Every structure is written in structure tokens, then in C-alpha cells.
């Protein structure tokens, strides 16, 4: 019985890093590799948005400041509270804020949810790269097991790589 318990404890500690992995250090290592492999692009890419881990409050602000860009959660809010979204978090009741926290945290860390909230995504500015640099950087990110959504902030997603000014990098 003791051996089985010890085995389970060791097993859980050995797989824990898989569940707690964050995108930020993986992206950092990919940028470092890119700059070492292509010194002509050194200093031309950089992580944006801090450590890549957004609070639920910050995610709520993104949702509220982009009407129509998050239709599923915006529609659920309207249905639940019977009203259109307020323009600012300061206009919300404690019940509404509690709802936002619960809804956002339920999708935290998921690529099709709110990947930044769980630290599973990191944005990288690529505005200073030419197409060749973007393509080479993209290959390195993918080699680090990162998915990429090409963006032009604040609200153009899934654009072509040549138009992208930001790579939204997420863990698979």
C-alpha cells in the first residue's frame, strides 16, 4: 500500500510541470534561438503584454472594449442579466463581476478560450520583421511546439503572415 502511494505521489510530481507550463518562457527561448540563428534580426522581435498572463479583470476589459469581438460571452451576459453590456467595469454590480470572473476563469488557459488568462499564450511584436524574418521566426516558434495566430491589433485576427504585426503564440 505504501509503495503504491509513493508511486502515485512521484507520478503526480513528474507530470505536474506539463499542466503548469507557461508560454512566456517557451517564447523567450524561441526568441533567443531566432536572434542567435539570424543575428540580422536581433532586437526586432519582443514580447508584449508583460509576462503573458492576464488577470480575469484585464480580460473582461478587453471583452468590454471590443463590442462584437467576443459574441459568445457577450451574448451569455446579456441573456443572463437581461441587458446590454455596460461600457465600463465600474457600471457593474458585484453579481455581474462575479459572473465575469466565473465565466472567464472557466475558459482560462484554453486556446479557444482565454489563453492569456491561464498564461498559455504570449504575444510577440513582429512589426520590425520583413516577410522572410516572419517566416523564419514562425518556423522556430512551431519547432518549440507553439501554435501561432497572426494578428494586427487591436481586432484583426488570422491575417496573413506578411500582414501580421503580432504573433499570438500559444501552447498546444
Short mmCIF file of N, CA and C in Angstrom, two decimals:
data_model
loop_
_atom_site.label_atom_id
_atom_site.label_comp_id
_atom_site.label_asym_id
_atom_site.label_seq_id
_atom_site.Cartn_x
_atom_site.Cartn_y
_atom_site.Cartn_z
N UNK A 1 0.82 -1.18 0.00
CA UNK A 1 0.00 0.00 0.00
C UNK A 1 0.88 1.26 0.00
N UNK A 2 1.92 1.25 0.85
CA UNK A 2 2.82 2.40 0.91
C UNK A 2 3.52 2.62 -0.43
N UNK A 3 3.95 1.51 -1.07
CA UNK A 3 4.64 1.62 -2.35
C UNK A 3 3.73 2.23 -3.41
N UNK A 4 2.47 1.84 -3.39
CA UNK A 4 1.52 2.38 -4.35
C UNK A 4 1.30 3.88 -4.12
N UNK A 5 1.20 4.28 -2.87
CA UNK A 5 1.04 5.69 -2.53
C UNK A 5 2.26 6.49 -2.97
N UNK A 6 3.43 5.98 -2.70
CA UNK A 6 4.68 6.65 -3.09
C UNK A 6 4.75 6.76 -4.61
N UNK A 7 4.36 5.69 -5.32
CA UNK A 7 4.35 5.72 -6.78
C UNK A 7 3.43 6.83 -7.28
N UNK A 8 2.22 6.93 -6.74
CA UNK A 8 1.28 7.95 -7.17
C UNK A 8 1.80 9.37 -6.90
N UNK A 9 2.43 9.56 -5.78
CA UNK A 9 2.98 10.87 -5.45
C UNK A 9 4.09 11.23 -6.44
N UNK A 10 4.98 10.31 -6.70
CA UNK A 10 6.07 10.56 -7.65
C UNK A 10 5.50 10.83 -9.05
N UNK A 11 4.51 10.05 -9.44
CA UNK A 11 3.88 10.23 -10.75
C UNK A 11 3.26 11.62 -10.87
N UNK A 12 2.52 12.05 -9.87
CA UNK A 12 1.89 13.37 -9.91
C UNK A 12 2.91 14.49 -9.99
N UNK A 13 3.99 14.38 -9.22
CA UNK A 13 5.02 15.42 -9.28
C UNK A 13 5.75 15.41 -10.61
N UNK A 14 5.85 14.25 -11.24
CA UNK A 14 6.55 14.19 -12.52
C UNK A 14 5.73 14.78 -13.66
N UNK A 15 4.38 14.70 -13.59
CA UNK A 15 3.57 15.26 -14.67
C UNK A 15 3.10 16.67 -14.38
N UNK A 16 3.25 17.15 -13.16
CA UNK A 16 2.78 18.49 -12.81
C UNK A 16 3.32 19.58 -13.72
N UNK A 17 4.61 19.55 -14.11
CA UNK A 17 5.11 20.60 -15.00
C UNK A 17 4.38 20.66 -16.34
N UNK A 18 3.84 19.54 -16.80
CA UNK A 18 3.10 19.55 -18.05
C UNK A 18 1.88 20.44 -17.92
N UNK A 19 1.18 20.34 -16.78
CA UNK A 19 -0.04 21.10 -16.58
C UNK A 19 0.23 22.55 -16.22
N UNK A 20 1.38 22.85 -15.67
CA UNK A 20 1.65 24.20 -15.22
C UNK A 20 2.53 24.99 -16.18
N UNK A 21 2.87 24.41 -17.32
CA UNK A 21 3.76 25.09 -18.25
C UNK A 21 3.13 26.39 -18.74
N UNK A 22 3.93 27.41 -18.81
CA UNK A 22 3.50 28.72 -19.28
C UNK A 22 4.16 29.01 -20.62
N UNK A 23 3.50 29.82 -21.41
CA UNK A 23 4.01 30.14 -22.75
C UNK A 23 5.21 31.08 -22.70
N UNK A 24 5.23 31.99 -21.74
CA UNK A 24 6.26 33.02 -21.69
C UNK A 24 7.69 32.47 -21.78
N UNK A 25 8.11 31.51 -20.94
CA UNK A 25 9.50 31.04 -21.06
C UNK A 25 9.78 30.31 -22.36
N UNK A 26 8.79 29.64 -22.91
CA UNK A 26 8.97 28.94 -24.19
C UNK A 26 9.19 29.96 -25.30
N UNK A 27 8.38 31.01 -25.30
CA UNK A 27 8.51 32.06 -26.31
C UNK A 27 9.86 32.78 -26.14
N UNK A 28 10.23 33.05 -24.90
CA UNK A 28 11.53 33.69 -24.64
C UNK A 28 12.67 32.88 -25.26
N UNK A 29 12.64 31.56 -25.05
CA UNK A 29 13.69 30.70 -25.60
C UNK A 29 13.66 30.69 -27.13
N UNK A 30 12.46 30.74 -27.70
CA UNK A 30 12.35 30.78 -29.16
C UNK A 30 12.91 32.08 -29.72
N UNK A 31 12.64 33.19 -29.05
CA UNK A 31 13.19 34.48 -29.49
C UNK A 31 14.71 34.44 -29.42
N UNK A 32 15.23 33.92 -28.34
CA UNK A 32 16.69 33.82 -28.16
C UNK A 32 17.30 32.98 -29.29
N UNK A 33 16.70 31.84 -29.59
CA UNK A 33 17.19 30.98 -30.67
C UNK A 33 17.11 31.70 -32.02
N UNK A 34 16.02 32.40 -32.26
CA UNK A 34 15.85 33.14 -33.51
C UNK A 34 16.94 34.19 -33.68
N UNK A 35 17.20 34.95 -32.63
CA UNK A 35 18.22 36.00 -32.71
C UNK A 35 19.62 35.43 -32.86
N UNK A 36 19.88 34.27 -32.26
CA UNK A 36 21.19 33.63 -32.42
C UNK A 36 21.35 33.06 -33.83
N UNK A 37 20.27 32.52 -34.38
CA UNK A 37 20.31 31.93 -35.72
C UNK A 37 20.30 32.99 -36.83
N UNK A 38 19.67 34.12 -36.54
CA UNK A 38 19.53 35.19 -37.53
C UNK A 38 19.91 36.52 -36.88
N UNK A 39 21.20 36.77 -36.69
CA UNK A 39 21.63 37.97 -35.98
C UNK A 39 21.19 39.28 -36.65
N UNK A 40 20.90 39.24 -37.93
CA UNK A 40 20.43 40.44 -38.61
C UNK A 40 19.06 40.90 -38.09
N UNK A 41 18.35 40.01 -37.41
CA UNK A 41 17.04 40.36 -36.84
C UNK A 41 17.09 40.58 -35.33
N UNK A 42 18.29 40.62 -34.78
CA UNK A 42 18.44 40.79 -33.34
C UNK A 42 17.76 42.08 -32.86
N UNK A 43 16.96 41.95 -31.82
CA UNK A 43 16.26 43.10 -31.25
C UNK A 43 15.02 43.55 -32.01
N UNK A 44 14.64 42.81 -33.04
CA UNK A 44 13.49 43.22 -33.86
C UNK A 44 12.18 42.57 -33.43
N UNK A 45 12.24 41.56 -32.58
CA UNK A 45 11.02 40.96 -32.03
C UNK A 45 11.07 41.09 -30.52
N UNK A 46 9.89 41.27 -29.92
CA UNK A 46 9.84 41.36 -28.46
C UNK A 46 8.45 40.98 -27.97
N UNK A 47 8.44 40.45 -26.76
CA UNK A 47 7.18 40.06 -26.15
C UNK A 47 6.42 41.30 -25.71
N UNK A 48 5.11 41.27 -25.90
CA UNK A 48 4.27 42.38 -25.48
C UNK A 48 3.34 41.91 -24.37
N UNK A 49 2.81 42.84 -23.64
CA UNK A 49 1.82 42.49 -22.61
C UNK A 49 2.40 41.87 -21.36
N UNK A 50 3.63 42.16 -21.03
CA UNK A 50 4.20 41.62 -19.80
C UNK A 50 4.51 40.16 -19.89
N UNK A 51 4.15 39.41 -18.85
CA UNK A 51 4.52 38.00 -18.78
C UNK A 51 3.55 37.09 -19.51
N UNK A 52 2.56 37.64 -20.20
CA UNK A 52 1.63 36.82 -20.97
C UNK A 52 0.48 36.29 -20.16
N UNK A 53 0.47 36.53 -18.87
CA UNK A 53 -0.62 36.02 -18.04
C UNK A 53 -1.53 37.16 -17.60
N UNK A 54 -2.69 37.21 -18.19
CA UNK A 54 -3.68 38.25 -17.90
C UNK A 54 -4.54 37.86 -16.71
N UNK A 55 -4.95 38.85 -15.96
CA UNK A 55 -5.94 38.61 -14.92
C UNK A 55 -7.31 38.52 -15.57
N UNK A 56 -8.28 37.97 -14.86
CA UNK A 56 -9.64 37.91 -15.42
C UNK A 56 -10.20 39.32 -15.59
N UNK A 57 -9.79 40.24 -14.70
CA UNK A 57 -10.27 41.62 -14.80
C UNK A 57 -9.78 42.27 -16.10
N UNK A 58 -8.52 42.04 -16.43
CA UNK A 58 -7.96 42.61 -17.66
C UNK A 58 -8.64 41.99 -18.88
N UNK A 59 -8.90 40.68 -18.82
CA UNK A 59 -9.60 40.02 -19.93
C UNK A 59 -11.00 40.59 -20.08
N UNK A 60 -11.68 40.86 -18.97
CA UNK A 60 -13.00 41.45 -19.02
C UNK A 60 -12.94 42.82 -19.70
N UNK A 61 -11.91 43.60 -19.39
CA UNK A 61 -11.75 44.91 -20.02
C UNK A 61 -11.58 44.77 -21.53
N UNK A 62 -10.80 43.76 -21.97
CA UNK A 62 -10.64 43.51 -23.41
C UNK A 62 -11.98 43.19 -24.04
N UNK A 63 -12.75 42.34 -23.40
CA UNK A 63 -14.05 41.94 -23.93
C UNK A 63 -14.98 43.15 -24.03
N UNK A 64 -15.02 43.95 -22.98
CA UNK A 64 -15.91 45.10 -22.95
C UNK A 64 -15.50 46.20 -23.93
N UNK A 65 -14.21 46.30 -24.19
CA UNK A 65 -13.74 47.36 -25.09
C UNK A 65 -13.80 46.97 -26.56
N UNK A 66 -14.21 45.74 -26.83
CA UNK A 66 -14.29 45.25 -28.22
C UNK A 66 -15.68 44.68 -28.49
N UNK A 67 -16.67 45.55 -28.60
CA UNK A 67 -18.04 45.07 -28.84
C UNK A 67 -18.11 44.21 -30.10
N UNK A 68 -18.75 43.07 -29.97
CA UNK A 68 -18.92 42.18 -31.12
C UNK A 68 -17.76 41.24 -31.38
N UNK A 69 -16.63 41.43 -30.73
CA UNK A 69 -15.46 40.58 -30.98
C UNK A 69 -15.48 39.30 -30.14
N UNK A 70 -16.26 39.29 -29.10
CA UNK A 70 -16.42 38.12 -28.24
C UNK A 70 -17.91 37.82 -28.11
N UNK A 71 -18.58 37.46 -29.22
CA UNK A 71 -20.04 37.36 -29.20
C UNK A 71 -20.60 36.31 -28.24
N UNK A 72 -19.93 35.19 -28.09
CA UNK A 72 -20.48 34.14 -27.23
C UNK A 72 -20.63 34.60 -25.79
N UNK A 73 -19.57 35.09 -25.21
CA UNK A 73 -19.64 35.51 -23.81
C UNK A 73 -20.47 36.79 -23.66
N UNK A 74 -20.41 37.66 -24.64
CA UNK A 74 -21.22 38.89 -24.58
C UNK A 74 -22.71 38.55 -24.63
N UNK A 75 -23.09 37.60 -25.48
CA UNK A 75 -24.49 37.19 -25.57
C UNK A 75 -24.95 36.48 -24.30
N UNK A 76 -24.08 35.64 -23.73
CA UNK A 76 -24.44 34.97 -22.47
C UNK A 76 -24.66 35.98 -21.36
N UNK A 77 -23.82 37.02 -21.32
CA UNK A 77 -24.00 38.07 -20.31
C UNK A 77 -25.37 38.74 -20.49
N UNK A 78 -25.67 39.13 -21.71
CA UNK A 78 -26.94 39.82 -21.99
C UNK A 78 -28.13 38.94 -21.63
N UNK A 79 -28.03 37.66 -21.95
CA UNK A 79 -29.11 36.72 -21.65
C UNK A 79 -29.28 36.54 -20.14
N UNK A 80 -28.17 36.43 -19.45
CA UNK A 80 -28.20 36.21 -18.00
C UNK A 80 -28.74 37.42 -17.24
N UNK A 81 -28.35 38.60 -17.67
CA UNK A 81 -28.71 39.81 -16.92
C UNK A 81 -29.79 40.65 -17.62
N UNK A 82 -30.22 40.22 -18.80
CA UNK A 82 -31.29 40.91 -19.49
C UNK A 82 -30.98 42.33 -19.93
N UNK A 83 -29.72 42.60 -20.15
CA UNK A 83 -29.35 43.95 -20.59
C UNK A 83 -28.09 43.91 -21.44
N UNK A 84 -27.89 44.96 -22.19
CA UNK A 84 -26.68 45.08 -22.99
C UNK A 84 -25.49 45.32 -22.07
N UNK A 85 -24.34 45.06 -22.63
CA UNK A 85 -23.13 45.24 -21.82
C UNK A 85 -22.92 46.70 -21.43
N UNK A 86 -22.55 46.93 -20.17
CA UNK A 86 -22.14 48.29 -19.78
C UNK A 86 -20.80 48.62 -20.43
N UNK A 87 -20.55 49.89 -20.56
CA UNK A 87 -19.32 50.35 -21.22
C UNK A 87 -18.09 50.20 -20.33
N UNK A 88 -18.28 50.17 -19.03
CA UNK A 88 -17.12 50.14 -18.13
C UNK A 88 -17.37 49.19 -16.96
N UNK A 89 -16.32 48.57 -16.45
CA UNK A 89 -16.48 47.70 -15.28
C UNK A 89 -17.08 48.42 -14.08
N UNK A 90 -16.86 49.73 -13.98
CA UNK A 90 -17.39 50.49 -12.85
C UNK A 90 -18.92 50.53 -12.83
N UNK A 91 -19.56 50.22 -13.96
CA UNK A 91 -21.01 50.22 -14.06
C UNK A 91 -21.63 48.88 -13.67
N UNK A 92 -20.80 47.93 -13.26
CA UNK A 92 -21.29 46.59 -12.97
C UNK A 92 -21.53 46.38 -11.49
N UNK A 93 -22.51 45.53 -11.21
CA UNK A 93 -22.80 45.15 -9.83
C UNK A 93 -21.83 44.06 -9.40
N UNK A 94 -21.79 43.77 -8.12
CA UNK A 94 -20.95 42.69 -7.60
C UNK A 94 -21.36 41.35 -8.22
N UNK A 95 -22.65 41.16 -8.42
CA UNK A 95 -23.14 39.91 -9.03
C UNK A 95 -22.62 39.78 -10.47
N UNK A 96 -22.63 40.88 -11.20
CA UNK A 96 -22.13 40.86 -12.59
C UNK A 96 -20.63 40.57 -12.62
N UNK A 97 -19.88 41.21 -11.75
CA UNK A 97 -18.43 40.97 -11.70
C UNK A 97 -18.13 39.52 -11.34
N UNK A 98 -18.88 38.98 -10.42
CA UNK A 98 -18.71 37.58 -10.03
C UNK A 98 -18.99 36.67 -11.23
N UNK A 99 -20.02 37.00 -12.00
CA UNK A 99 -20.34 36.23 -13.21
C UNK A 99 -19.17 36.27 -14.19
N UNK A 100 -18.61 37.47 -14.43
CA UNK A 100 -17.47 37.61 -15.35
C UNK A 100 -16.29 36.76 -14.89
N UNK A 101 -15.97 36.84 -13.61
CA UNK A 101 -14.84 36.06 -13.11
C UNK A 101 -15.07 34.57 -13.35
N UNK A 102 -16.24 34.07 -13.02
CA UNK A 102 -16.55 32.65 -13.18
C UNK A 102 -16.47 32.24 -14.65
N UNK A 103 -17.06 33.04 -15.53
CA UNK A 103 -17.08 32.71 -16.96
C UNK A 103 -15.69 32.74 -17.59
N UNK A 104 -14.93 33.75 -17.25
CA UNK A 104 -13.58 33.89 -17.83
C UNK A 104 -12.66 32.80 -17.29
N UNK A 105 -12.71 32.54 -16.01
CA UNK A 105 -11.83 31.52 -15.42
C UNK A 105 -12.18 30.11 -15.92
N UNK A 106 -13.43 29.89 -16.30
CA UNK A 106 -13.83 28.59 -16.85
C UNK A 106 -13.14 28.34 -18.20
N UNK A 107 -12.74 29.40 -18.87
CA UNK A 107 -12.09 29.28 -20.17
C UNK A 107 -10.60 29.66 -20.12
N UNK A 108 -10.10 29.89 -18.94
CA UNK A 108 -8.71 30.32 -18.78
C UNK A 108 -7.74 29.26 -19.27
N UNK A 109 -6.73 29.71 -20.00
CA UNK A 109 -5.67 28.82 -20.45
C UNK A 109 -6.01 27.96 -21.64
N UNK A 110 -7.18 28.14 -22.21
CA UNK A 110 -7.59 27.32 -23.34
C UNK A 110 -7.39 28.09 -24.65
N UNK A 111 -6.80 27.45 -25.67
CA UNK A 111 -6.55 28.14 -26.93
C UNK A 111 -7.82 28.75 -27.55
N UNK A 112 -8.95 28.08 -27.44
CA UNK A 112 -10.18 28.63 -27.99
C UNK A 112 -10.96 29.41 -26.94
N UNK A 113 -10.39 29.55 -25.77
CA UNK A 113 -10.99 30.33 -24.71
C UNK A 113 -10.15 31.59 -24.50
N UNK A 114 -9.66 31.75 -23.28
CA UNK A 114 -8.84 32.92 -22.95
C UNK A 114 -7.45 32.44 -22.55
N UNK A 115 -6.64 32.16 -23.56
CA UNK A 115 -5.32 31.56 -23.34
C UNK A 115 -4.40 32.45 -22.51
N UNK A 116 -4.51 33.76 -22.65
CA UNK A 116 -3.64 34.66 -21.88
C UNK A 116 -3.93 34.58 -20.39
N UNK A 117 -5.19 34.37 -20.02
CA UNK A 117 -5.57 34.34 -18.61
C UNK A 117 -4.86 33.19 -17.89
N UNK A 118 -4.71 32.08 -18.53
CA UNK A 118 -4.03 30.95 -17.90
C UNK A 118 -2.53 30.93 -18.15
N UNK A 119 -2.01 31.97 -18.80
CA UNK A 119 -0.58 32.01 -19.08
C UNK A 119 -0.17 31.09 -20.21
N UNK A 120 -1.12 30.58 -20.97
CA UNK A 120 -0.81 29.64 -22.04
C UNK A 120 -0.58 30.34 -23.37
N UNK A 121 -0.53 31.68 -23.35
CA UNK A 121 -0.30 32.43 -24.58
C UNK A 121 0.57 33.64 -24.29
N UNK A 122 1.33 34.03 -25.30
CA UNK A 122 2.19 35.21 -25.20
C UNK A 122 2.19 35.89 -26.56
N UNK A 123 1.94 37.18 -26.58
CA UNK A 123 2.00 37.94 -27.82
C UNK A 123 3.43 38.43 -28.06
N UNK A 124 3.82 38.43 -29.33
CA UNK A 124 5.16 38.88 -29.72
C UNK A 124 5.01 39.87 -30.87
N UNK A 125 5.60 41.04 -30.71
CA UNK A 125 5.59 42.02 -31.79
C UNK A 125 6.58 41.59 -32.87
N UNK A 126 6.09 41.56 -34.11
CA UNK A 126 6.94 41.22 -35.26
C UNK A 126 6.90 42.34 -36.29
N UNK A 127 6.45 43.51 -35.85
CA UNK A 127 6.27 44.63 -36.78
C UNK A 127 7.58 45.07 -37.44
N UNK A 128 8.70 44.77 -36.81
CA UNK A 128 10.01 45.18 -37.36
C UNK A 128 10.65 44.13 -38.25
N UNK A 129 9.92 43.05 -38.54
CA UNK A 129 10.46 41.98 -39.39
C UNK A 129 9.92 42.10 -40.80
N UNK A 130 10.74 41.73 -41.76
CA UNK A 130 10.24 41.58 -43.12
C UNK A 130 9.61 40.20 -43.24
N UNK A 131 9.06 39.87 -44.40
CA UNK A 131 8.38 38.60 -44.59
C UNK A 131 9.29 37.41 -44.32
N UNK A 132 10.52 37.48 -44.80
CA UNK A 132 11.46 36.39 -44.58
C UNK A 132 11.72 36.17 -43.09
N UNK A 133 11.88 37.25 -42.36
CA UNK A 133 12.10 37.15 -40.92
C UNK A 133 10.89 36.55 -40.21
N UNK A 134 9.69 36.96 -40.62
CA UNK A 134 8.48 36.41 -40.02
C UNK A 134 8.37 34.91 -40.29
N UNK A 135 8.72 34.50 -41.50
CA UNK A 135 8.65 33.08 -41.84
C UNK A 135 9.65 32.26 -41.04
N UNK A 136 10.86 32.77 -40.91
CA UNK A 136 11.88 32.04 -40.14
C UNK A 136 11.52 31.98 -38.65
N UNK A 137 11.03 33.09 -38.12
CA UNK A 137 10.63 33.13 -36.72
C UNK A 137 9.45 32.18 -36.48
N UNK A 138 8.52 32.15 -37.41
CA UNK A 138 7.37 31.26 -37.31
C UNK A 138 7.82 29.79 -37.24
N UNK A 139 8.79 29.42 -38.05
CA UNK A 139 9.31 28.04 -38.04
C UNK A 139 9.90 27.69 -36.67
N UNK A 140 10.64 28.62 -36.10
CA UNK A 140 11.27 28.37 -34.80
C UNK A 140 10.20 28.25 -33.71
N UNK A 141 9.20 29.12 -33.74
CA UNK A 141 8.11 29.03 -32.76
C UNK A 141 7.42 27.67 -32.86
N UNK A 142 7.14 27.24 -34.07
CA UNK A 142 6.46 25.96 -34.26
C UNK A 142 7.34 24.79 -33.81
N UNK A 143 8.65 24.91 -33.99
CA UNK A 143 9.58 23.88 -33.53
C UNK A 143 9.58 23.79 -32.00
N UNK A 144 9.20 24.87 -31.34
CA UNK A 144 9.09 24.89 -29.88
C UNK A 144 7.68 24.47 -29.43
N UNK A 145 6.92 23.87 -30.34
CA UNK A 145 5.58 23.37 -30.06
C UNK A 145 4.59 24.48 -29.71
N UNK A 146 4.74 25.60 -30.37
CA UNK A 146 3.82 26.72 -30.17
C UNK A 146 2.93 26.88 -31.41
N UNK A 147 1.66 27.11 -31.16
CA UNK A 147 0.76 27.49 -32.23
C UNK A 147 0.83 28.99 -32.40
N UNK A 148 0.45 29.48 -33.58
CA UNK A 148 0.55 30.92 -33.85
C UNK A 148 -0.73 31.40 -34.52
N UNK A 149 -1.24 32.51 -34.03
CA UNK A 149 -2.31 33.23 -34.71
C UNK A 149 -1.70 34.56 -35.14
N UNK A 150 -1.77 34.83 -36.43
CA UNK A 150 -1.22 36.07 -36.97
C UNK A 150 -2.26 37.18 -36.80
N UNK A 151 -1.83 38.31 -36.21
CA UNK A 151 -2.77 39.37 -35.85
C UNK A 151 -2.27 40.75 -36.26
N UNK A 152 -3.22 41.65 -36.36
CA UNK A 152 -2.96 43.09 -36.42
C UNK A 152 -3.85 43.69 -35.33
N UNK A 153 -3.28 44.00 -34.17
CA UNK A 153 -4.11 44.54 -33.09
C UNK A 153 -4.72 45.88 -33.47
N UNK A 154 -5.85 46.25 -32.94
CA UNK A 154 -6.48 45.59 -31.81
C UNK A 154 -7.49 44.52 -32.18
N UNK A 155 -7.91 44.42 -33.44
CA UNK A 155 -9.01 43.49 -33.67
C UNK A 155 -8.99 42.76 -35.01
N UNK A 156 -7.83 42.55 -35.59
CA UNK A 156 -7.73 41.75 -36.81
C UNK A 156 -6.95 40.48 -36.51
N UNK A 157 -7.66 39.36 -36.55
CA UNK A 157 -7.07 38.07 -36.22
C UNK A 157 -7.05 37.17 -37.46
N UNK A 158 -6.13 36.24 -37.47
CA UNK A 158 -6.00 35.27 -38.57
C UNK A 158 -5.71 35.97 -39.90
N UNK A 159 -4.89 37.00 -39.85
CA UNK A 159 -4.46 37.67 -41.08
C UNK A 159 -3.32 36.85 -41.68
N UNK A 160 -2.89 37.20 -42.86
CA UNK A 160 -1.76 36.51 -43.48
C UNK A 160 -0.47 36.88 -42.74
N UNK A 161 0.50 36.01 -42.83
CA UNK A 161 1.76 36.21 -42.11
C UNK A 161 2.44 37.51 -42.56
N UNK A 162 2.36 37.85 -43.83
CA UNK A 162 3.03 39.06 -44.31
C UNK A 162 2.40 40.33 -43.75
N UNK A 163 1.10 40.31 -43.42
CA UNK A 163 0.42 41.49 -42.86
C UNK A 163 0.54 41.57 -41.34
N UNK A 164 0.82 40.46 -40.69
CA UNK A 164 0.81 40.41 -39.23
C UNK A 164 1.85 41.35 -38.60
N UNK A 165 1.43 42.00 -37.52
CA UNK A 165 2.36 42.80 -36.73
C UNK A 165 2.58 42.16 -35.36
N UNK A 166 1.73 41.19 -35.02
CA UNK A 166 1.84 40.46 -33.77
C UNK A 166 1.63 38.98 -34.04
N UNK A 167 2.44 38.14 -33.40
CA UNK A 167 2.21 36.70 -33.38
C UNK A 167 1.65 36.37 -32.00
N UNK A 168 0.44 35.86 -31.98
CA UNK A 168 -0.15 35.35 -30.73
C UNK A 168 0.29 33.90 -30.64
N UNK A 169 1.21 33.63 -29.73
CA UNK A 169 1.81 32.30 -29.58
C UNK A 169 1.15 31.58 -28.41
N UNK A 170 0.71 30.36 -28.65
CA UNK A 170 0.04 29.60 -27.60
C UNK A 170 0.57 28.17 -27.54
N UNK A 171 0.50 27.60 -26.35
CA UNK A 171 0.93 26.22 -26.15
C UNK A 171 -0.12 25.28 -26.71
N UNK A 172 0.33 24.25 -27.38
CA UNK A 172 -0.60 23.22 -27.90
C UNK A 172 -1.08 22.37 -26.76
#
